[in-house]
Amino acid sequence: AQAWVSPSLHRVKKSSSSLCMSEQSTSLAESRYADDEEEGEWEYVEVEALTEADFVGSEWLVGTNWNNNPNQIKETWCRLVTTEDGTNLAIWGDKAEGKWNLEVGSQFLSISKETWGGWGGKKIWAGVVDDYYYLQGTIRGWSFLSPAEVLGGWQAKRLGVDPEEAGVAPWFLEQDEQSNGEEGKGALEQAEEDGGIFGN
């Protein structure tokens, strides 16, 4: 199971000056992670909270692993926008739409995807936000013919940002820590070689 970092800790790069945090966010920086010279130095920065402003206009590469097809990762993209009337709209790569919401207090993000006319039910990608550049969580869904249930898991990375600024996905870092001392490539090297958020 994923060991979540406290929602008040967000990973950023020390050299980064373009991080779009809320103006109300405070920065109490505490060094937590230092990589080698090639990867650069990292730290966990304690901020007040990520807000909706940090997600409006953002685009994400989303990988979904459905329970009924556990050996396949299905990738798409999702854009989070706000309409003129203040509605938080999610636009998916297959032109489907839904809504998104960030509960600032709990840092819980949910992104829905609705079917045409609602006849096919609704699915919600949701999880706790503990990283500005990467997201992950579970998918719940329901329809007229089936009750609500967990349908799978998902991971996503923010698009349109400097890859060096975003760094390696936290799930690869965890894999690297777990493989410390073992023979073979670490997850950091494998992540760079694969060039993807999930690997091959």
Short mmCIF file of C-alpha atoms in Angstrom, two decimals:
data_model
loop_
_atom_site.label_atom_id
_atom_site.label_comp_id
_atom_site.label_asym_id
_atom_site.label_seq_id
_atom_site.Cartn_x
_atom_site.Cartn_y
_atom_site.Cartn_z
CA ALA A 1 0.00 0.00 0.00
CA GLN A 2 1.10 3.54 -0.68
CA ALA A 3 2.64 5.23 2.37
CA TRP A 4 1.41 8.79 2.05
CA VAL A 5 3.53 11.73 3.14
CA SER A 6 1.75 14.21 5.37
CA PRO A 7 -0.55 16.34 3.16
CA SER A 8 1.22 19.46 4.45
CA LEU A 9 4.55 18.38 2.95
CA HIS A 10 5.11 18.99 -0.75
CA ARG A 11 8.21 18.01 -2.73
CA VAL A 12 9.93 20.80 -4.64
CA LYS A 13 13.38 21.38 -6.06
CA LYS A 14 15.64 23.82 -4.22
CA SER A 15 16.65 25.57 -7.43
CA SER A 16 13.07 25.99 -8.61
CA SER A 17 11.80 29.55 -8.90
CA SER A 18 8.72 28.93 -11.05
CA LEU A 19 6.62 26.80 -8.70
CA CYS A 20 3.01 28.06 -8.97
CA MET A 21 2.00 27.78 -5.32
CA SER A 22 -0.76 29.95 -3.95
CA GLU A 23 0.31 33.41 -2.83
CA GLN A 24 -1.16 32.58 0.55
CA SER A 25 1.12 29.59 0.92
CA THR A 26 3.97 29.95 3.38
CA SER A 27 7.34 28.34 2.94
CA LEU A 28 8.92 26.71 5.97
CA ALA A 29 11.59 24.71 4.22
CA GLU A 30 13.16 21.66 5.80
CA SER A 31 15.69 19.57 3.94
CA ARG A 32 14.36 16.04 3.57
CA TYR A 33 15.97 14.50 0.54
CA ALA A 34 19.28 15.17 -1.21
CA ASP A 35 20.06 13.41 -4.46
CA ASP A 36 23.42 13.07 -6.14
CA GLU A 37 24.93 15.85 -8.29
CA GLU A 38 23.33 14.53 -11.46
CA GLU A 39 19.82 14.52 -10.00
CA GLY A 40 20.20 17.73 -7.97
CA GLU A 41 19.07 18.49 -4.43
CA TRP A 42 15.52 18.12 -3.21
CA GLU A 43 13.66 19.11 -0.09
CA TYR A 44 10.20 18.82 1.40
CA VAL A 45 8.64 22.23 1.88
CA GLU A 46 5.90 22.70 4.42
CA VAL A 47 3.20 24.95 3.00
CA GLU A 48 -0.19 26.04 4.21
CA ALA A 49 -1.91 23.96 1.50
CA LEU A 50 -2.27 23.56 -2.22
CA THR A 51 -5.36 25.38 -3.45
CA GLU A 52 -7.61 25.23 -6.50
CA ALA A 53 -5.46 27.94 -8.08
CA ASP A 54 -2.62 25.41 -8.27
CA PHE A 55 -4.75 23.15 -10.48
CA VAL A 56 -6.78 25.52 -12.66
CA GLY A 57 -5.52 25.23 -16.24
CA SER A 58 -3.30 22.25 -15.48
CA GLU A 59 -3.02 19.22 -17.75
CA TRP A 60 -2.20 15.71 -16.58
CA LEU A 61 -1.06 12.48 -18.17
CA VAL A 62 -3.22 9.90 -16.42
CA GLY A 63 -2.49 6.19 -16.28
CA THR A 64 -5.29 3.89 -15.13
CA ASN A 65 -4.92 0.28 -14.04
CA TRP A 66 -8.37 -1.31 -14.04
CA ASN A 67 -9.07 -4.22 -11.71
CA ASN A 68 -10.59 -6.22 -14.55
CA ASN A 69 -7.38 -5.86 -16.61
CA PRO A 70 -4.53 -5.69 -14.06
CA ASN A 71 -1.74 -6.27 -16.59
CA GLN A 72 -2.51 -3.17 -18.67
CA ILE A 73 -2.04 0.54 -18.03
CA LYS A 74 -4.39 2.72 -20.08
CA GLU A 75 -3.08 6.25 -20.59
CA THR A 76 -5.00 9.40 -21.43
CA TRP A 77 -4.86 13.06 -20.49
CA CYS A 78 -7.10 15.32 -18.46
CA ARG A 79 -7.34 19.12 -18.34
CA LEU A 80 -8.69 20.89 -15.25
CA VAL A 81 -10.34 24.24 -15.96
CA THR A 82 -12.84 26.62 -14.40
CA THR A 83 -15.74 27.95 -16.48
CA GLU A 84 -17.01 31.53 -16.48
CA ASP A 85 -19.75 30.60 -14.03
CA GLY A 86 -17.20 29.15 -11.60
CA THR A 87 -17.74 25.46 -12.33
CA ASN A 88 -14.64 23.27 -12.05
CA LEU A 89 -14.71 21.31 -15.31
CA ALA A 90 -12.58 18.25 -16.17
CA ILE A 91 -12.00 17.62 -19.88
CA TRP A 92 -10.71 14.16 -20.77
CA GLY A 93 -8.70 13.01 -23.77
CA ASP A 94 -11.66 11.09 -25.22
CA LYS A 95 -13.73 14.34 -25.10
CA ALA A 96 -15.70 13.13 -22.08
CA GLU A 97 -16.29 15.69 -19.35
CA GLY A 98 -16.76 15.71 -15.61
CA LYS A 99 -16.07 17.89 -12.61
CA TRP A 100 -13.15 18.25 -10.26
CA ASN A 101 -12.86 19.40 -6.68
CA LEU A 102 -10.07 19.97 -4.18
CA GLU A 103 -10.90 19.84 -0.50
CA VAL A 104 -8.18 22.15 0.76
CA GLY A 105 -8.45 21.08 4.39
CA SER A 106 -7.80 17.41 3.69
CA GLN A 107 -5.95 17.98 0.38
CA PHE A 108 -8.29 15.45 -1.21
CA LEU A 109 -8.67 15.79 -4.98
CA SER A 110 -11.46 14.18 -6.99
CA ILE A 111 -11.93 14.19 -10.77
CA SER A 112 -15.08 12.72 -12.27
CA LYS A 113 -15.87 11.38 -15.71
CA GLU A 114 -19.47 11.14 -16.81
CA THR A 115 -21.03 9.24 -19.67
CA TRP A 116 -23.35 10.76 -22.25
CA GLY A 117 -26.73 11.29 -20.66
CA GLY A 118 -25.50 9.60 -17.50
CA TRP A 119 -26.71 6.20 -18.67
CA GLY A 120 -23.28 4.64 -18.35
CA GLY A 121 -22.84 5.85 -14.80
CA LYS A 122 -19.98 7.88 -13.36
CA LYS A 123 -16.36 7.23 -12.44
CA ILE A 124 -14.26 9.27 -10.02
CA TRP A 125 -10.46 9.40 -9.89
CA ALA A 126 -9.56 10.53 -6.36
CA GLY A 127 -6.71 10.66 -3.88
CA VAL A 128 -4.80 12.74 -1.35
CA VAL A 129 -2.51 15.36 -2.91
CA ASP A 130 0.99 15.25 -1.44
CA ASP A 131 3.02 16.33 -4.48
CA TYR A 132 2.65 19.32 -6.82
CA TYR A 133 3.79 17.37 -9.88
CA TYR A 134 2.40 13.87 -9.34
CA LEU A 135 -0.95 12.40 -8.26
CA GLN A 136 -2.21 8.93 -7.45
CA GLY A 137 -5.21 7.24 -5.90
CA THR A 138 -8.12 4.91 -6.60
CA ILE A 139 -11.09 4.96 -8.98
CA ARG A 140 -14.64 4.43 -7.81
CA GLY A 141 -17.60 4.06 -10.10
CA TRP A 142 -21.24 3.15 -10.28
CA SER A 143 -24.10 2.90 -12.75
CA PHE A 144 -27.81 2.15 -12.81
CA LEU A 145 -27.01 -1.56 -12.95
CA SER A 146 -24.17 -1.76 -10.42
CA PRO A 147 -23.47 -0.27 -6.98
CA ALA A 148 -20.47 1.90 -6.13
CA GLU A 149 -17.21 -0.02 -6.02
CA VAL A 150 -13.46 0.44 -6.40
CA LEU A 151 -12.62 -0.15 -10.06
CA GLY A 152 -8.87 0.31 -10.07
CA GLY A 153 -5.93 2.58 -9.32
CA TRP A 154 -4.39 5.55 -11.09
CA GLN A 155 -1.28 7.68 -11.26
CA ALA A 156 -0.73 10.98 -13.04
CA LYS A 157 2.00 13.49 -13.79
CA ARG A 158 1.62 17.19 -14.50
CA LEU A 159 2.30 18.20 -18.11
CA GLY A 160 3.86 21.42 -19.34
CA VAL A 161 6.52 21.66 -16.62
CA ASP A 162 10.29 21.26 -16.68
CA PRO A 163 11.04 17.53 -16.22
CA GLU A 164 14.08 18.39 -14.12
CA GLU A 165 11.92 20.56 -11.90
CA ALA A 166 9.33 17.82 -11.51
CA GLY A 167 11.94 15.17 -10.78
CA VAL A 168 11.32 11.44 -10.56
CA ALA A 169 7.85 10.24 -9.57
CA PRO A 170 7.58 9.44 -5.85
CA TRP A 171 6.53 5.86 -6.53
CA PHE A 172 9.85 5.29 -8.32
CA LEU A 173 11.70 6.79 -5.36
CA GLU A 174 9.95 4.38 -3.04
CA GLN A 175 10.84 1.44 -5.27
CA ASP A 176 14.45 2.60 -5.28
CA GLU A 177 14.51 2.74 -1.48
CA GLN A 178 13.02 -0.73 -1.25
CA SER A 179 15.61 -2.11 -3.67
CA ASN A 180 18.51 -0.48 -1.81
CA GLY A 181 21.25 -3.01 -1.37
CA GLU A 182 19.85 -5.38 -3.96
CA GLU A 183 21.58 -6.25 -7.22
CA GLY A 184 20.48 -4.80 -10.52
CA LYS A 185 19.21 -1.38 -11.53
CA GLY A 186 17.51 0.88 -9.04
CA ALA A 187 14.16 2.40 -9.83
CA LEU A 188 15.71 5.82 -10.46
CA GLU A 189 17.83 4.49 -13.31
CA GLN A 190 14.96 2.40 -14.64
CA ALA A 191 12.58 5.38 -14.57
CA GLU A 192 14.98 7.46 -16.66
CA GLU A 193 15.50 4.62 -19.11
CA ASP A 194 11.78 3.91 -19.49
CA GLY A 195 10.93 7.57 -20.00
CA GLY A 196 7.42 7.03 -18.61
CA ILE A 197 5.52 7.36 -15.38
CA PHE A 198 4.77 3.64 -15.15
CA GLY A 199 7.61 1.99 -17.03
CA ASN A 200 7.15 -0.72 -19.59
#
